Coordinates of N, CA, C and O in Angstrom, one line a residue:
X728 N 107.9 82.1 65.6 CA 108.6 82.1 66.9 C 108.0 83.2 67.7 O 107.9 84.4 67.4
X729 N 107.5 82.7 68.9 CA 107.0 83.7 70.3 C 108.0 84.6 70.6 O 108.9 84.0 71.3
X730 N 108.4 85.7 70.4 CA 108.6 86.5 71.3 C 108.9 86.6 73.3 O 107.9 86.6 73.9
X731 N 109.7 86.7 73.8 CA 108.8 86.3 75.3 C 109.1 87.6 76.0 O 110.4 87.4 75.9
X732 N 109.0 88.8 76.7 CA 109.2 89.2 77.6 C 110.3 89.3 78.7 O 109.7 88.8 79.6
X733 N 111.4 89.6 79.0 CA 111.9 89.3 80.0 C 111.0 89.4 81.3 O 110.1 90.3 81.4
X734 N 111.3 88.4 82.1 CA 110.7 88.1 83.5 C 110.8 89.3 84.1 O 111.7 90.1 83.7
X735 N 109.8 89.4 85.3 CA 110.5 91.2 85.6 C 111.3 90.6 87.0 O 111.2 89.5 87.5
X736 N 111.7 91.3 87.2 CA 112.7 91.2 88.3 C 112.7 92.1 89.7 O 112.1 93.2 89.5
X737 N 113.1 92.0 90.9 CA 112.6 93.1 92.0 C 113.4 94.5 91.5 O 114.4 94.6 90.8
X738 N 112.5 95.5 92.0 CA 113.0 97.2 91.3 C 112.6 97.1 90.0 O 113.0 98.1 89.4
X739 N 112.1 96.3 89.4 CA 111.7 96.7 87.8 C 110.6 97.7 87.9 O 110.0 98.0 89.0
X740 N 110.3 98.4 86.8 CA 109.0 99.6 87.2 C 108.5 99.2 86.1 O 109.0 99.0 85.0
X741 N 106.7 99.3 86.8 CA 105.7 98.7 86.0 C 104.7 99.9 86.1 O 104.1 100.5 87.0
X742 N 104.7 99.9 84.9 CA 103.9 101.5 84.2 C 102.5 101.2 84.7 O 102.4 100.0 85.1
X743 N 101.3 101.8 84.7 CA 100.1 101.9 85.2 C 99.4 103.1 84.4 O 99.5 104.2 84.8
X744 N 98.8 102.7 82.9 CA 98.1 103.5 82.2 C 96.9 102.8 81.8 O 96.9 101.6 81.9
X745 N 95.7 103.8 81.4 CA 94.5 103.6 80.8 C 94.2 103.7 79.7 O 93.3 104.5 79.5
X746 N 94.8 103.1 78.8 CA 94.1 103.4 77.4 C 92.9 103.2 76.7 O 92.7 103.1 75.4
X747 N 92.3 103.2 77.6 CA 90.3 102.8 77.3 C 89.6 103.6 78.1 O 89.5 104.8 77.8
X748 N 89.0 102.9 79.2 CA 87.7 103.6 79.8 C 88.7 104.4 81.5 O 89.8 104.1 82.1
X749 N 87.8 105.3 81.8 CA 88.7 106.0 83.2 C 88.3 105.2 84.0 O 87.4 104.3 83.9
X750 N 89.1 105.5 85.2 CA 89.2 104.7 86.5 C 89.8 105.9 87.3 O 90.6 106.7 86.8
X751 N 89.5 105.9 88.6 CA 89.0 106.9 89.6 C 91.0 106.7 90.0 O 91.5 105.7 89.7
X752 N 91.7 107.7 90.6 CA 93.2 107.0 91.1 C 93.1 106.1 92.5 O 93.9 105.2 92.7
X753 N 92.2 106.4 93.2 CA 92.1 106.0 94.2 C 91.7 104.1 93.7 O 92.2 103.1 94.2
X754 N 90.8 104.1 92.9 CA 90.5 102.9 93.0 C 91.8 101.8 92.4 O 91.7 100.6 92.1
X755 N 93.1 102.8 92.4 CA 94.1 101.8 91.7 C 95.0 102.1 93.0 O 96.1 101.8 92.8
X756 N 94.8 102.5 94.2 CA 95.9 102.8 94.8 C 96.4 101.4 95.8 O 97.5 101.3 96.3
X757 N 95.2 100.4 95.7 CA 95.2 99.1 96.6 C 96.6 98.2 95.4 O 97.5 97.5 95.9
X758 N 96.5 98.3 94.3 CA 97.2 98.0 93.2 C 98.5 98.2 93.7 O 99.2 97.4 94.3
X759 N 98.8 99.5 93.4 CA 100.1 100.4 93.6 C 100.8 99.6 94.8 O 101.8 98.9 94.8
X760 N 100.2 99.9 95.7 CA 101.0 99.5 97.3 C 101.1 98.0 97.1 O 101.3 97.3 98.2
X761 N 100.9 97.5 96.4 CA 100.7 96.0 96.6 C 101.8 95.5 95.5 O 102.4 94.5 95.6
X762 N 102.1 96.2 94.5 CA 103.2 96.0 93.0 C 104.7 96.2 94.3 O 105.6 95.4 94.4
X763 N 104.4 97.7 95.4 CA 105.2 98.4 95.5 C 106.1 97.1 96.8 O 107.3 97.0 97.1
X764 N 104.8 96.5 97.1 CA 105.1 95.3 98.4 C 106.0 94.3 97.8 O 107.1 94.1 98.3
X765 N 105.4 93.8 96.7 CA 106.0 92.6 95.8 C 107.7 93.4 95.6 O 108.6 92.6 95.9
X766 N 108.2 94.4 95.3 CA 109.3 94.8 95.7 C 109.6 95.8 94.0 O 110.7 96.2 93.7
X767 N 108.1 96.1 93.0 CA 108.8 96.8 92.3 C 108.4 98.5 92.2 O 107.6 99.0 93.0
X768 N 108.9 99.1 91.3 CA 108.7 100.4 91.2 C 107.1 100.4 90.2 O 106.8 99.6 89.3
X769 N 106.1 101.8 91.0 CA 105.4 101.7 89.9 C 105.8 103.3 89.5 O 106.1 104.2 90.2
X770 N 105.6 103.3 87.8 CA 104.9 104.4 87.3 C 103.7 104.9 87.0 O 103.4 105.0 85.8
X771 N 103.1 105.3 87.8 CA 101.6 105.9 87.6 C 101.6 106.8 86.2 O 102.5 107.7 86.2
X772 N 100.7 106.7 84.9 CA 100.4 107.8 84.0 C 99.2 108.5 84.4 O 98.4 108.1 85.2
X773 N 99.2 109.6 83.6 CA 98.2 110.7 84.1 C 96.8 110.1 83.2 O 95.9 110.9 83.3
X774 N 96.4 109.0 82.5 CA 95.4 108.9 82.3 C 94.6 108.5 83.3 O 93.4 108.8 83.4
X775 N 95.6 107.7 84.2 CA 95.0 107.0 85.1 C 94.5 108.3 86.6 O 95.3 108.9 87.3
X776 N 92.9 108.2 86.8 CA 92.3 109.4 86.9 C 92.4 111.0 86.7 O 92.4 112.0 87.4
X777 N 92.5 110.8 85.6 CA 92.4 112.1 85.1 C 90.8 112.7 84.7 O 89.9 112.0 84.4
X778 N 90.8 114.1 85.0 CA 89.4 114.1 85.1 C 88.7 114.4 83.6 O 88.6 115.3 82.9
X779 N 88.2 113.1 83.6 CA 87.3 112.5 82.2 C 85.9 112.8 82.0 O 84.9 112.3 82.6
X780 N 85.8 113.7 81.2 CA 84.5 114.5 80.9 C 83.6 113.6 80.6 O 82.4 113.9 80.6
X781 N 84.1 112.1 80.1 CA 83.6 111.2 79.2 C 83.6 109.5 79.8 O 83.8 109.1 80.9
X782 N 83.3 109.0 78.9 CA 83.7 107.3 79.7 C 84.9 107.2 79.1 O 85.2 106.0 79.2
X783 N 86.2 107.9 78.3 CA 87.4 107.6 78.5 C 88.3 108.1 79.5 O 88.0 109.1 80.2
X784 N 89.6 107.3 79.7 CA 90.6 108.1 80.9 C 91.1 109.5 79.8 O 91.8 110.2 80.5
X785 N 91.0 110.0 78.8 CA 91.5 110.8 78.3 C 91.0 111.5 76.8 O 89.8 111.3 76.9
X786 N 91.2 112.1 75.9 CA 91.1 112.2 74.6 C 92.2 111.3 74.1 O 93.3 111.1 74.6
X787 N 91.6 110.6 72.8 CA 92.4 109.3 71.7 C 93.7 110.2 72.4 O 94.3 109.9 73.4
X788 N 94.0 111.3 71.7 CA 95.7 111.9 71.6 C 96.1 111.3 73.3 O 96.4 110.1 73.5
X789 N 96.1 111.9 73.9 CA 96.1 111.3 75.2 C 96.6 110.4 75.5 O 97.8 110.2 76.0
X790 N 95.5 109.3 75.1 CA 95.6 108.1 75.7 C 96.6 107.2 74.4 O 97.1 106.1 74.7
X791 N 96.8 107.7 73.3 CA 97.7 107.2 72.7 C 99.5 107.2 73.2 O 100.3 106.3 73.4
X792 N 99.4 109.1 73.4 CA 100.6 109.5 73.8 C 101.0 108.8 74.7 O 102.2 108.3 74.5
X793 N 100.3 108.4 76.1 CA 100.7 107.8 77.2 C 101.1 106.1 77.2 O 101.8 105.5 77.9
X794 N 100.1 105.7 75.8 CA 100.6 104.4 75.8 C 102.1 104.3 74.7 O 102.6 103.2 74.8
X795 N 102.4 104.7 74.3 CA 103.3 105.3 73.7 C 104.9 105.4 74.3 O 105.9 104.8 74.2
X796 N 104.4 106.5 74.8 CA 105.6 106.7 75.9 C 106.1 105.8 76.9 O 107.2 105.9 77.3
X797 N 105.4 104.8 77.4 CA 105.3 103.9 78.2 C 105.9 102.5 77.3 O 106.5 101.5 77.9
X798 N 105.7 102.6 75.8 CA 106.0 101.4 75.2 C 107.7 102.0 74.9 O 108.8 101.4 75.2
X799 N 107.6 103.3 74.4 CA 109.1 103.5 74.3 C 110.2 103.4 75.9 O 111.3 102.8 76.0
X800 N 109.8 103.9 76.5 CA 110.6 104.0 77.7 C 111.2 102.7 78.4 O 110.6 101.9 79.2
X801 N 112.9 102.9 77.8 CA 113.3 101.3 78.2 C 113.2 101.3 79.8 O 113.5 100.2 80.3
X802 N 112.9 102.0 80.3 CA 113.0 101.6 82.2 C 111.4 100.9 82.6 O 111.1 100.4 83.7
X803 N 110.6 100.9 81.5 CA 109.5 100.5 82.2 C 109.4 99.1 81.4 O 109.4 98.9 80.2
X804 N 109.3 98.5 82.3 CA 109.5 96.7 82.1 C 108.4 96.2 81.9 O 108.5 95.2 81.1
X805 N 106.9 96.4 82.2 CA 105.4 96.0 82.2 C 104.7 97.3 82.0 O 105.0 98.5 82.4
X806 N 103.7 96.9 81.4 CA 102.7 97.9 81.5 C 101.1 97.1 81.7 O 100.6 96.4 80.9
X807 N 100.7 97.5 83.0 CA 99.6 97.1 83.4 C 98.3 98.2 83.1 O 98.4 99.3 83.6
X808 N 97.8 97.9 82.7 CA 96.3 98.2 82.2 C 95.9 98.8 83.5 O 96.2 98.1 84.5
X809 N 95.4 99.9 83.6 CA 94.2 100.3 85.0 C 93.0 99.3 84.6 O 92.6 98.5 85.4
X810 N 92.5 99.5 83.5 CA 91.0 98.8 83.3 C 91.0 98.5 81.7 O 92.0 98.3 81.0
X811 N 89.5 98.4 81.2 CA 89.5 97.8 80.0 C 88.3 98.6 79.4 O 88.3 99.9 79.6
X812 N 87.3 98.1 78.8 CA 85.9 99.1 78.8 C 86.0 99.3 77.2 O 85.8 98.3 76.4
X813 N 86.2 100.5 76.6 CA 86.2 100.6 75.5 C 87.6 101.8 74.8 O 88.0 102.7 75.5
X814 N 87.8 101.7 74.0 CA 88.7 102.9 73.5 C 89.9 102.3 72.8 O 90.1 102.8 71.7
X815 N 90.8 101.1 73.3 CA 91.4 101.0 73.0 C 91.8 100.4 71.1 O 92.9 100.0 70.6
X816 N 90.7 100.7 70.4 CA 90.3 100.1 69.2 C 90.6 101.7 68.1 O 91.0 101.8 66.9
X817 N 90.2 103.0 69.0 CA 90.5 103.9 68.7 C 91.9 104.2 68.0 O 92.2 104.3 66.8
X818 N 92.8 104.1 69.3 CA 93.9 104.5 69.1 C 94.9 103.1 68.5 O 96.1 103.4 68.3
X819 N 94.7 102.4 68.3 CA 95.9 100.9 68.0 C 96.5 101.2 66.5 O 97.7 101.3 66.4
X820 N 95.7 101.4 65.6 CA 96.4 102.1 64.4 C 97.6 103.1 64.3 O 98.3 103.1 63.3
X821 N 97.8 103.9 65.3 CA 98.1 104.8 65.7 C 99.3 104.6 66.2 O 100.2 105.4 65.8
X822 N 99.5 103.6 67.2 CA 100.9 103.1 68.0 C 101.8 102.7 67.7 O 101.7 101.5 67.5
X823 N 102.7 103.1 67.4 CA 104.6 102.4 66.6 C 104.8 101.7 67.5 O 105.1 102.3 68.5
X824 N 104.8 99.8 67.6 CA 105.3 98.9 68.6 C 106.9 98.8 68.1 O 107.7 98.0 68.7
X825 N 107.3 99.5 67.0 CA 108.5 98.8 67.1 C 109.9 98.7 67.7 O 110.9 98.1 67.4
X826 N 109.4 99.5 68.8 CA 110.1 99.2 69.8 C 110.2 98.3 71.0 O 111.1 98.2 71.9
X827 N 109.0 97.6 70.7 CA 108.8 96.4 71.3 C 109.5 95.3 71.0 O 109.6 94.5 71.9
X828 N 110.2 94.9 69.7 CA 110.7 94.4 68.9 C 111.8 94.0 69.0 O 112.2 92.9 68.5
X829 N 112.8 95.1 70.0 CA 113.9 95.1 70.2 C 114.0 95.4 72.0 O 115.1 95.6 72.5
X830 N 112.8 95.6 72.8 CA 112.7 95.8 73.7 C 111.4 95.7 74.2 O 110.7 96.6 74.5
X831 N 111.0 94.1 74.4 CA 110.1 93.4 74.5 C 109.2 93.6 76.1 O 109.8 93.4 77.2
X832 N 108.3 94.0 76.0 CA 107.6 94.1 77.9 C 106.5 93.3 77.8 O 106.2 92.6 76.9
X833 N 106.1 93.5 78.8 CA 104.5 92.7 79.4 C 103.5 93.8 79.1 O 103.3 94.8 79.9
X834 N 102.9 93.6 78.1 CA 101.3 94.3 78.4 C 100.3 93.1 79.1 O 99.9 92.0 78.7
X835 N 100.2 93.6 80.0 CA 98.5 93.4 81.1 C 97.4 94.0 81.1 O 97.2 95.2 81.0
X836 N 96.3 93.0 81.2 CA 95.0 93.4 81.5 C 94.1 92.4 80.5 O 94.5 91.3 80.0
X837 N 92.7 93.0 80.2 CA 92.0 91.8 79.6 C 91.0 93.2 78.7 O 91.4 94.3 78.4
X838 N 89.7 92.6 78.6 CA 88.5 93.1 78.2 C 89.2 93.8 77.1 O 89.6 93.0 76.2
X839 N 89.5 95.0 76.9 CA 89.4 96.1 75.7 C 90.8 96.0 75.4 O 91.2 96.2 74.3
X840 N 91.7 95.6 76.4 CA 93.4 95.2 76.0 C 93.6 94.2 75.4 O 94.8 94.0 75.1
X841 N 92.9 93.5 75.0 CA 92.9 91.9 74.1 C 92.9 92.8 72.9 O 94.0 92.6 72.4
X842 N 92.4 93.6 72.2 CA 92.9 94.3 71.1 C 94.4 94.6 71.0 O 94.8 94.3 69.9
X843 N 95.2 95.0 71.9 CA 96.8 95.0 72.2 C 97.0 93.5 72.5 O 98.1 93.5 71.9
X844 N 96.8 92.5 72.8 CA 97.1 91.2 72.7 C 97.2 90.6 71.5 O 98.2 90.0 71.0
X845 N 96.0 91.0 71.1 CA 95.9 90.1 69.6 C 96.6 90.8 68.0 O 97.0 90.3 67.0
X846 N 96.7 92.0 68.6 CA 97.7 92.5 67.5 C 99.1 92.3 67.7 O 100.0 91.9 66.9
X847 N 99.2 92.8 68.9 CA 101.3 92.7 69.1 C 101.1 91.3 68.6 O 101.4 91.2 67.4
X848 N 100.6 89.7 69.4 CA 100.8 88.3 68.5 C 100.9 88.0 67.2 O 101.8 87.4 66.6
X849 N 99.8 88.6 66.7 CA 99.0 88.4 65.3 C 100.2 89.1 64.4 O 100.9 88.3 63.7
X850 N 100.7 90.5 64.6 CA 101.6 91.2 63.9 C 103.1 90.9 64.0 O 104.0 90.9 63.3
X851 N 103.0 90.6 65.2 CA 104.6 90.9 65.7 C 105.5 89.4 66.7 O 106.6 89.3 67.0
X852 N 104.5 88.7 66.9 CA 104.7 87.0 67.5 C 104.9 88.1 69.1 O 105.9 87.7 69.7
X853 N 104.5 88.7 69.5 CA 105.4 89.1 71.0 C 104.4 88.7 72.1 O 103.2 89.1 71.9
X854 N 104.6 88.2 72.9 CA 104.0 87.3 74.1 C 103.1 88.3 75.2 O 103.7 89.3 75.6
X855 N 102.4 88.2 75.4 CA 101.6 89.8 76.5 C 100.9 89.1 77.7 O 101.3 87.9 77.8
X856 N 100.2 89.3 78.5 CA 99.6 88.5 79.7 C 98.1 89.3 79.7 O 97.8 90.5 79.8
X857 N 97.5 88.2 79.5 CA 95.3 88.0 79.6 C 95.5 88.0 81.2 O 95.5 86.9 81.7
X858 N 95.7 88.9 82.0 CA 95.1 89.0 83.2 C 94.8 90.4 83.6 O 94.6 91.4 82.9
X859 N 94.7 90.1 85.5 CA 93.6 91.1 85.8 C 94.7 92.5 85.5 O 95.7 92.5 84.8
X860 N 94.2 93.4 86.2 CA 94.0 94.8 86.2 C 94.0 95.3 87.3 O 93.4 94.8 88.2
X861 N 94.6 96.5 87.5 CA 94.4 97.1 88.7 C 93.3 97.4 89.4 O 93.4 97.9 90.5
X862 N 91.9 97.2 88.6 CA 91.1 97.4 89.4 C 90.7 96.0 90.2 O 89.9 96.0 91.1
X863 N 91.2 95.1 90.0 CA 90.8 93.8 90.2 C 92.0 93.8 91.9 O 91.6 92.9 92.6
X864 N 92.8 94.3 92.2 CA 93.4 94.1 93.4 C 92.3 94.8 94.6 O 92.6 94.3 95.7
X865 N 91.2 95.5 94.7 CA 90.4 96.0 95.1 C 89.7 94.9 96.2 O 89.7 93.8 95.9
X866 N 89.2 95.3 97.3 CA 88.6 94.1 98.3 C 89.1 92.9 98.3 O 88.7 91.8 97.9
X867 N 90.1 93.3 99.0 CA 91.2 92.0 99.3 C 92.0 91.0 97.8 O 92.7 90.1 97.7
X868 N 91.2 92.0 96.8 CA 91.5 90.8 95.6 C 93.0 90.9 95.4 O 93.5 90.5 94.3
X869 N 93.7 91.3 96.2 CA 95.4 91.1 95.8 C 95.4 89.9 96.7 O 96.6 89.4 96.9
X870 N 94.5 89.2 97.4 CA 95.0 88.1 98.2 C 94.6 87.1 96.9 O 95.6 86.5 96.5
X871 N 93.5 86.7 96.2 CA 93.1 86.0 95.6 C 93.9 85.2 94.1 O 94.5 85.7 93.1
X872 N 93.7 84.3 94.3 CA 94.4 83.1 93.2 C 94.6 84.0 91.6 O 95.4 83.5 90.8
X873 N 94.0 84.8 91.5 CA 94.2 85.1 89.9 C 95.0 86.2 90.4 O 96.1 85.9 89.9
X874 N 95.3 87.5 91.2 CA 96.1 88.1 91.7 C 97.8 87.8 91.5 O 98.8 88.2 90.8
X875 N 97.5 86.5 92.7 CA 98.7 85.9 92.7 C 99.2 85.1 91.9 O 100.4 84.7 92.2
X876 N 98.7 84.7 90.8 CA 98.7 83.9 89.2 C 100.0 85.0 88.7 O 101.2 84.8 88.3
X877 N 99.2 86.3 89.0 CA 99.8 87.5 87.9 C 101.6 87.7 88.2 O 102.4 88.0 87.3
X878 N 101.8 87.4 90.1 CA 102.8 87.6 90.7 C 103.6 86.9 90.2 O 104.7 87.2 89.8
X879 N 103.0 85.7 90.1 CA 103.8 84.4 89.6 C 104.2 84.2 89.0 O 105.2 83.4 89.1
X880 N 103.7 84.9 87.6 CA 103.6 85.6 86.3 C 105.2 86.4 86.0 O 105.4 87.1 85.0

């Protein structure tokens, strides 16, 4: 049996962490105002531009903690991916979903988050969403069909 997510609802808050590769804050800010239009709360994490010595948003610890904290915290209803890239293979061993279990959210995004896709399913039946990413709202792309797939979503 699938697992599903509750639908999110207006005022719901949708977390915004990097657990892979960095992304600049600015390049998620077209994201933000646009979650914030659709009518919900975002939570920005500090992976998301943090200044990355490396091609991660953080160190493993970091970027574990944050995704973590974001899976525990019942106020945050989604968690959308900043980006994808690499990293996320690092830390997945590492993550206690069992709180997903009893307090089911939306992980978003694609490329390096399909590792968090395929395991919450594979392990746990719990339902997640293959789409874009906050960097994907960028040059009008919050007007565009896969954008608005996500809203719809």
């Amino acid at each position: 049996m699938i697992l599903i997510p509750p639908y999110l609802q207006k005022n719901d808050t949708i977390g915004i962490t990097c657990p892979a590769g960095y992304m600049a804050y600015e390049k998620a800010q077209t994201c933000i105002e646009t979650l914030q239009n659709w009518g919900f709360q975002v939570m920005v994490g500090k992976t998301l531009g943090s200044n990355s010595k490396n091609y991660f948003s953080g160190t493993d610890e970091e970027r574990r903690d944050e995704m973590q904290a974001m899976i525990n915290d019942p106020s945050i209803k989604a968690i959308l991916c900043g980006r994808g890239g690499y990293g996320v293979s690092r830390i997945i061993d590492q993550l206690n979903f069992k709180k997903l279990e009893k307090n089911p959210k939306w992980i978003i995004g694609f490329s390096d988050i399909t590792v968090l896709h395929t395991h919450l399913f594979s392990k746990m039946g719990i339902a997640t969403l293959h789409a874009p990413m906050a960097a994907a709202f960028n040059d009008e792309g919050f007007k565009n069909e896969y954008i608005l797939s996500l809203k719809k979503a």
